[in-house]
């Protein structure tokens, strides 16, 4: 145990480790905030679809050889969020099927592109790291870190300023709209913020595990807390805690960062679910 | 000029017509009950009044200084709300949101209004409780308090007593009646319960794909359609 701690202390002297912790905590914080809304508005499917789209965009960016992949991935994901949302809402297109098509399609195209055009010798390794985020959080550049800090600050600011509106629209869209709140516009805002969070979170856990990072803390918090505010605050704490623990464990034990974080989230969920059952 | 006027309104979805040629008006202080069997278009009418959907033709408009966003509304309960983690306080307060404009947070005045309306509805002691753990009757009062935060003029209620036990039903009717008589709030209520409609409402609108009756309750009771409906075992 002490040996592990001194190992940890050693690691903490490295810049890349500190960067990983800062970015990890910020991403975890942001991604937990909208988890409740995502679960309760039945937007989970959009989250899933978007993460696949982001994977596709990432592959394209990699193949084209963009140095700043964010510049492509972020706008593509945001635009897809807007499209997916408007398809989900009362249009004649069958929303579910369209979303499944887009998300699986993006996945296939992404993999194909990486396979055919990649110059790297380790294609499946590259694909794996985009999907599961294996080590990308430990190889962040200064630019990545700043992008991450700025986007997180934006997400946080939007969430705080629109907190009451997000609550009202999540709880009862029709009532909000009937009493003069622009529910459609706020839905759009929520979808765009979710897209930004997904792109951010891909750095930490890769595209396949993004939904888990967003949803698990909220689900855990909902087992114990009974007010919206309580759930939001609790899921933020859980998410940050799990990200810290997950990253530290993965550094010490050499496990993949993304899945370690998500498994930590899962463990917390199990504990909370148990407490929830016992309390009843 | 009335608070709410419907002129030659046709309601429906895409190309299917649900109700044709509706004409009615609601004046300040009225208590209008909309009755009709399942699927006759009552909820559709309510959604159209609230501008949640468009009418196929004709127009519905507000008057006497009633603005569109000053219509409070008690929806038929949706799936989402059942497992929603929210305290009574958070929900009631959210009714004040249309008074905030672009201001992100609630002011003292709005918090006072929320508190006042919780007292009016007799749910002040439930403030910190979780909405999903309340009884059906309590939940409806919470939603009523929220609606009252959004308006002091007009309330639209879509089958507010559905699923409540007889005691909670009677209590809710009394509360709604009090809002109408004591606080002068105009009420439009959709109901299956014809006996309660006749007892409380000042006006009745009976629809069944076309309007069968619109007028004062005492005239409705004397009319053919009213007699058939009130005595035909339709009242639950
Ligand atoms: N979203 C919708 N799209 C198409 N038709 C609908 C929709 N909602 C309701 N309808 C139809 O409109 C008719 C009236 O429904 P509704 O207004 O809910 O009746 P009520 O509230 O009186 O029971 C029904 O025949 C129903 O099938
Ligand atoms: Mg109905």
Short mmCIF file of N, CA and C in Angstrom, two decimals, chain B residues 62-133:
data_model
loop_
_atom_site.label_atom_id
_atom_site.label_comp_id
_atom_site.label_asym_id
_atom_site.label_seq_id
_atom_site.Cartn_x
_atom_site.Cartn_y
_atom_site.Cartn_z
N UNK B 62 -57.36 35.63 -27.16
CA UNK B 62 -57.58 36.13 -25.81
C UNK B 62 -57.93 37.61 -25.87
N UNK B 63 -58.58 38.10 -24.82
CA UNK B 63 -58.96 39.51 -24.79
C UNK B 63 -58.93 40.04 -23.38
N UNK B 64 -59.42 41.23 -23.20
CA UNK B 64 -59.49 41.88 -21.89
C UNK B 64 -58.15 41.87 -21.18
N UNK B 65 -57.09 42.04 -21.93
CA UNK B 65 -55.78 42.15 -21.30
C UNK B 65 -55.21 40.81 -20.84
N UNK B 66 -55.88 39.70 -21.17
CA UNK B 66 -55.31 38.39 -20.83
C UNK B 66 -54.26 38.05 -21.88
N UNK B 67 -53.01 37.92 -21.41
CA UNK B 67 -51.98 37.57 -22.37
C UNK B 67 -51.89 36.05 -22.49
N UNK B 68 -51.37 35.61 -23.63
CA UNK B 68 -51.32 34.17 -23.90
C UNK B 68 -50.57 33.41 -22.80
N UNK B 69 -49.50 34.01 -22.27
CA UNK B 69 -48.73 33.27 -21.27
C UNK B 69 -49.27 33.43 -19.85
N UNK B 70 -50.47 33.98 -19.75
CA UNK B 70 -51.07 34.10 -18.43
C UNK B 70 -52.17 33.05 -18.20
N UNK B 71 -52.12 32.01 -18.98
CA UNK B 71 -53.08 30.92 -18.78
C UNK B 71 -52.36 29.80 -18.03
N UNK B 72 -52.79 29.55 -16.80
CA UNK B 72 -52.20 28.45 -16.04
C UNK B 72 -52.80 27.13 -16.48
N UNK B 73 -52.10 26.06 -16.24
CA UNK B 73 -52.52 24.81 -16.91
C UNK B 73 -52.16 23.62 -16.03
N UNK B 74 -53.10 22.75 -15.89
CA UNK B 74 -52.88 21.51 -15.14
C UNK B 74 -52.99 20.35 -16.12
N UNK B 75 -51.84 19.81 -16.55
CA UNK B 75 -51.89 18.78 -17.60
C UNK B 75 -52.34 17.43 -17.07
N UNK B 76 -52.80 16.58 -18.00
CA UNK B 76 -52.95 15.18 -17.63
C UNK B 76 -51.54 14.70 -17.32
N UNK B 77 -51.37 13.94 -16.26
CA UNK B 77 -50.02 13.57 -15.82
C UNK B 77 -49.26 12.81 -16.90
N UNK B 78 -47.99 13.15 -17.03
CA UNK B 78 -47.19 12.47 -18.03
C UNK B 78 -46.30 11.43 -17.36
N UNK B 79 -45.77 10.56 -18.18
CA UNK B 79 -44.89 9.49 -17.69
C UNK B 79 -43.67 10.04 -16.97
N UNK B 80 -43.07 11.05 -17.58
CA UNK B 80 -41.81 11.57 -17.07
C UNK B 80 -41.93 11.97 -15.60
N UNK B 81 -43.03 12.61 -15.26
CA UNK B 81 -43.14 13.16 -13.93
C UNK B 81 -43.13 12.10 -12.83
N UNK B 82 -43.51 10.90 -13.16
CA UNK B 82 -43.68 9.92 -12.10
C UNK B 82 -42.39 9.58 -11.37
N UNK B 83 -41.28 9.49 -12.09
CA UNK B 83 -40.04 9.15 -11.38
C UNK B 83 -39.12 10.36 -11.30
N UNK B 84 -39.69 11.53 -11.38
CA UNK B 84 -38.87 12.74 -11.38
C UNK B 84 -38.46 13.13 -9.97
N UNK B 85 -37.15 13.27 -9.71
CA UNK B 85 -36.74 13.69 -8.37
C UNK B 85 -36.87 15.20 -8.26
N UNK B 86 -37.92 15.68 -7.63
CA UNK B 86 -38.07 17.12 -7.46
C UNK B 86 -38.85 17.36 -6.19
N UNK B 87 -38.46 18.40 -5.46
CA UNK B 87 -39.20 18.70 -4.25
C UNK B 87 -40.42 19.54 -4.62
N UNK B 88 -41.40 19.55 -3.72
CA UNK B 88 -42.61 20.34 -3.92
C UNK B 88 -42.24 21.80 -4.17
N UNK B 89 -41.31 22.29 -3.37
CA UNK B 89 -40.89 23.68 -3.49
C UNK B 89 -40.35 23.99 -4.88
N UNK B 90 -39.49 23.11 -5.38
CA UNK B 90 -38.90 23.35 -6.70
C UNK B 90 -39.97 23.41 -7.79
N UNK B 91 -40.97 22.54 -7.67
CA UNK B 91 -42.00 22.48 -8.70
C UNK B 91 -42.90 23.70 -8.65
N UNK B 92 -43.34 24.07 -7.44
CA UNK B 92 -44.22 25.23 -7.33
C UNK B 92 -43.51 26.48 -7.82
N UNK B 93 -42.26 26.63 -7.39
CA UNK B 93 -41.49 27.81 -7.77
C UNK B 93 -41.32 27.90 -9.29
N UNK B 94 -41.23 26.75 -9.95
CA UNK B 94 -41.01 26.78 -11.40
C UNK B 94 -42.18 27.42 -12.13
N UNK B 95 -43.34 27.53 -11.46
CA UNK B 95 -44.47 28.23 -12.07
C UNK B 95 -44.21 29.72 -12.24
N UNK B 96 -43.29 30.25 -11.45
CA UNK B 96 -42.98 31.69 -11.51
C UNK B 96 -42.03 32.03 -12.64
N UNK B 97 -41.56 31.02 -13.35
CA UNK B 97 -40.49 31.24 -14.32
C UNK B 97 -40.87 32.27 -15.38
N UNK B 98 -42.15 32.30 -15.76
CA UNK B 98 -42.52 33.26 -16.82
C UNK B 98 -42.48 34.70 -16.33
N UNK B 99 -42.30 34.90 -15.03
CA UNK B 99 -42.15 36.26 -14.52
C UNK B 99 -40.68 36.68 -14.48
N UNK B 100 -39.77 35.72 -14.69
CA UNK B 100 -38.35 36.01 -14.61
C UNK B 100 -37.79 36.68 -15.85
N UNK B 101 -38.42 36.41 -17.01
CA UNK B 101 -37.83 36.94 -18.24
C UNK B 101 -36.44 36.38 -18.44
N UNK B 102 -35.48 37.27 -18.69
CA UNK B 102 -34.12 36.76 -18.92
C UNK B 102 -33.31 36.66 -17.63
N UNK B 103 -33.91 37.11 -16.53
CA UNK B 103 -33.22 36.99 -15.25
C UNK B 103 -33.07 35.51 -14.91
N UNK B 104 -31.84 35.07 -14.57
CA UNK B 104 -31.65 33.62 -14.38
C UNK B 104 -32.20 33.06 -13.08
N UNK B 105 -32.34 33.89 -12.04
CA UNK B 105 -32.75 33.33 -10.75
C UNK B 105 -34.04 33.99 -10.25
N UNK B 106 -34.68 33.32 -9.28
CA UNK B 106 -35.94 33.84 -8.75
C UNK B 106 -35.68 34.97 -7.75
N UNK B 107 -36.54 35.96 -7.76
CA UNK B 107 -36.42 37.04 -6.80
C UNK B 107 -37.23 36.71 -5.54
N UNK B 108 -37.08 37.56 -4.55
CA UNK B 108 -37.81 37.38 -3.30
C UNK B 108 -39.31 37.36 -3.54
N UNK B 109 -39.75 38.26 -4.41
CA UNK B 109 -41.17 38.41 -4.70
C UNK B 109 -41.74 37.09 -5.22
N UNK B 110 -40.98 36.44 -6.10
CA UNK B 110 -41.47 35.20 -6.69
C UNK B 110 -41.49 34.08 -5.65
N UNK B 111 -40.50 34.08 -4.77
CA UNK B 111 -40.49 33.06 -3.73
C UNK B 111 -41.68 33.25 -2.79
N UNK B 112 -42.02 34.53 -2.55
CA UNK B 112 -43.18 34.79 -1.69
C UNK B 112 -44.46 34.32 -2.36
N UNK B 113 -44.55 34.57 -3.65
CA UNK B 113 -45.73 34.15 -4.40
C UNK B 113 -45.89 32.62 -4.33
N UNK B 114 -44.77 31.92 -4.48
CA UNK B 114 -44.81 30.46 -4.43
C UNK B 114 -45.30 30.01 -3.05
N UNK B 115 -44.77 30.65 -2.02
CA UNK B 115 -45.15 30.28 -0.66
C UNK B 115 -46.64 30.52 -0.44
N UNK B 116 -47.09 31.67 -0.89
CA UNK B 116 -48.50 32.05 -0.76
C UNK B 116 -49.42 31.01 -1.40
N UNK B 117 -49.04 30.61 -2.62
CA UNK B 117 -49.90 29.66 -3.33
C UNK B 117 -49.86 28.27 -2.71
N UNK B 118 -48.74 27.91 -2.08
CA UNK B 118 -48.70 26.62 -1.40
C UNK B 118 -49.64 26.66 -0.20
N UNK B 119 -49.68 27.82 0.45
CA UNK B 119 -50.61 27.94 1.58
C UNK B 119 -52.06 27.86 1.11
N UNK B 120 -52.36 28.56 0.04
CA UNK B 120 -53.71 28.52 -0.52
C UNK B 120 -54.15 27.09 -0.82
N UNK B 121 -53.21 26.28 -1.29
CA UNK B 121 -53.53 24.90 -1.67
C UNK B 121 -53.39 23.94 -0.49
N UNK B 122 -53.01 24.48 0.65
CA UNK B 122 -52.88 23.63 1.84
C UNK B 122 -51.75 22.62 1.74
N UNK B 123 -50.65 23.00 1.07
CA UNK B 123 -49.53 22.06 0.95
C UNK B 123 -48.25 22.66 1.50
N UNK B 124 -48.36 23.73 2.28
CA UNK B 124 -47.15 24.39 2.79
C UNK B 124 -46.29 23.42 3.59
N UNK B 125 -46.91 22.49 4.32
CA UNK B 125 -46.14 21.56 5.15
C UNK B 125 -45.42 20.52 4.32
N UNK B 126 -45.72 20.43 3.03
CA UNK B 126 -45.08 19.42 2.18
C UNK B 126 -43.85 19.96 1.45
N UNK B 127 -43.55 21.23 1.69
CA UNK B 127 -42.53 21.96 0.95
C UNK B 127 -41.28 21.15 0.57
N UNK B 128 -40.73 20.42 1.55
CA UNK B 128 -39.47 19.72 1.29
C UNK B 128 -39.66 18.29 0.78
N UNK B 129 -40.91 17.88 0.72
CA UNK B 129 -41.15 16.49 0.33
C UNK B 129 -40.88 16.27 -1.15
N UNK B 130 -40.68 15.00 -1.48
CA UNK B 130 -40.43 14.63 -2.86
C UNK B 130 -41.77 14.44 -3.58
N UNK B 131 -41.88 15.06 -4.73
CA UNK B 131 -43.15 15.04 -5.46
C UNK B 131 -43.65 13.62 -5.74
N UNK B 132 -42.72 12.74 -6.13
CA UNK B 132 -43.17 11.42 -6.57
C UNK B 132 -43.65 10.56 -5.40
N UNK B 133 -43.40 11.01 -4.17
CA UNK B 133 -43.85 10.22 -3.02
C UNK B 133 -45.18 10.70 -2.45
#
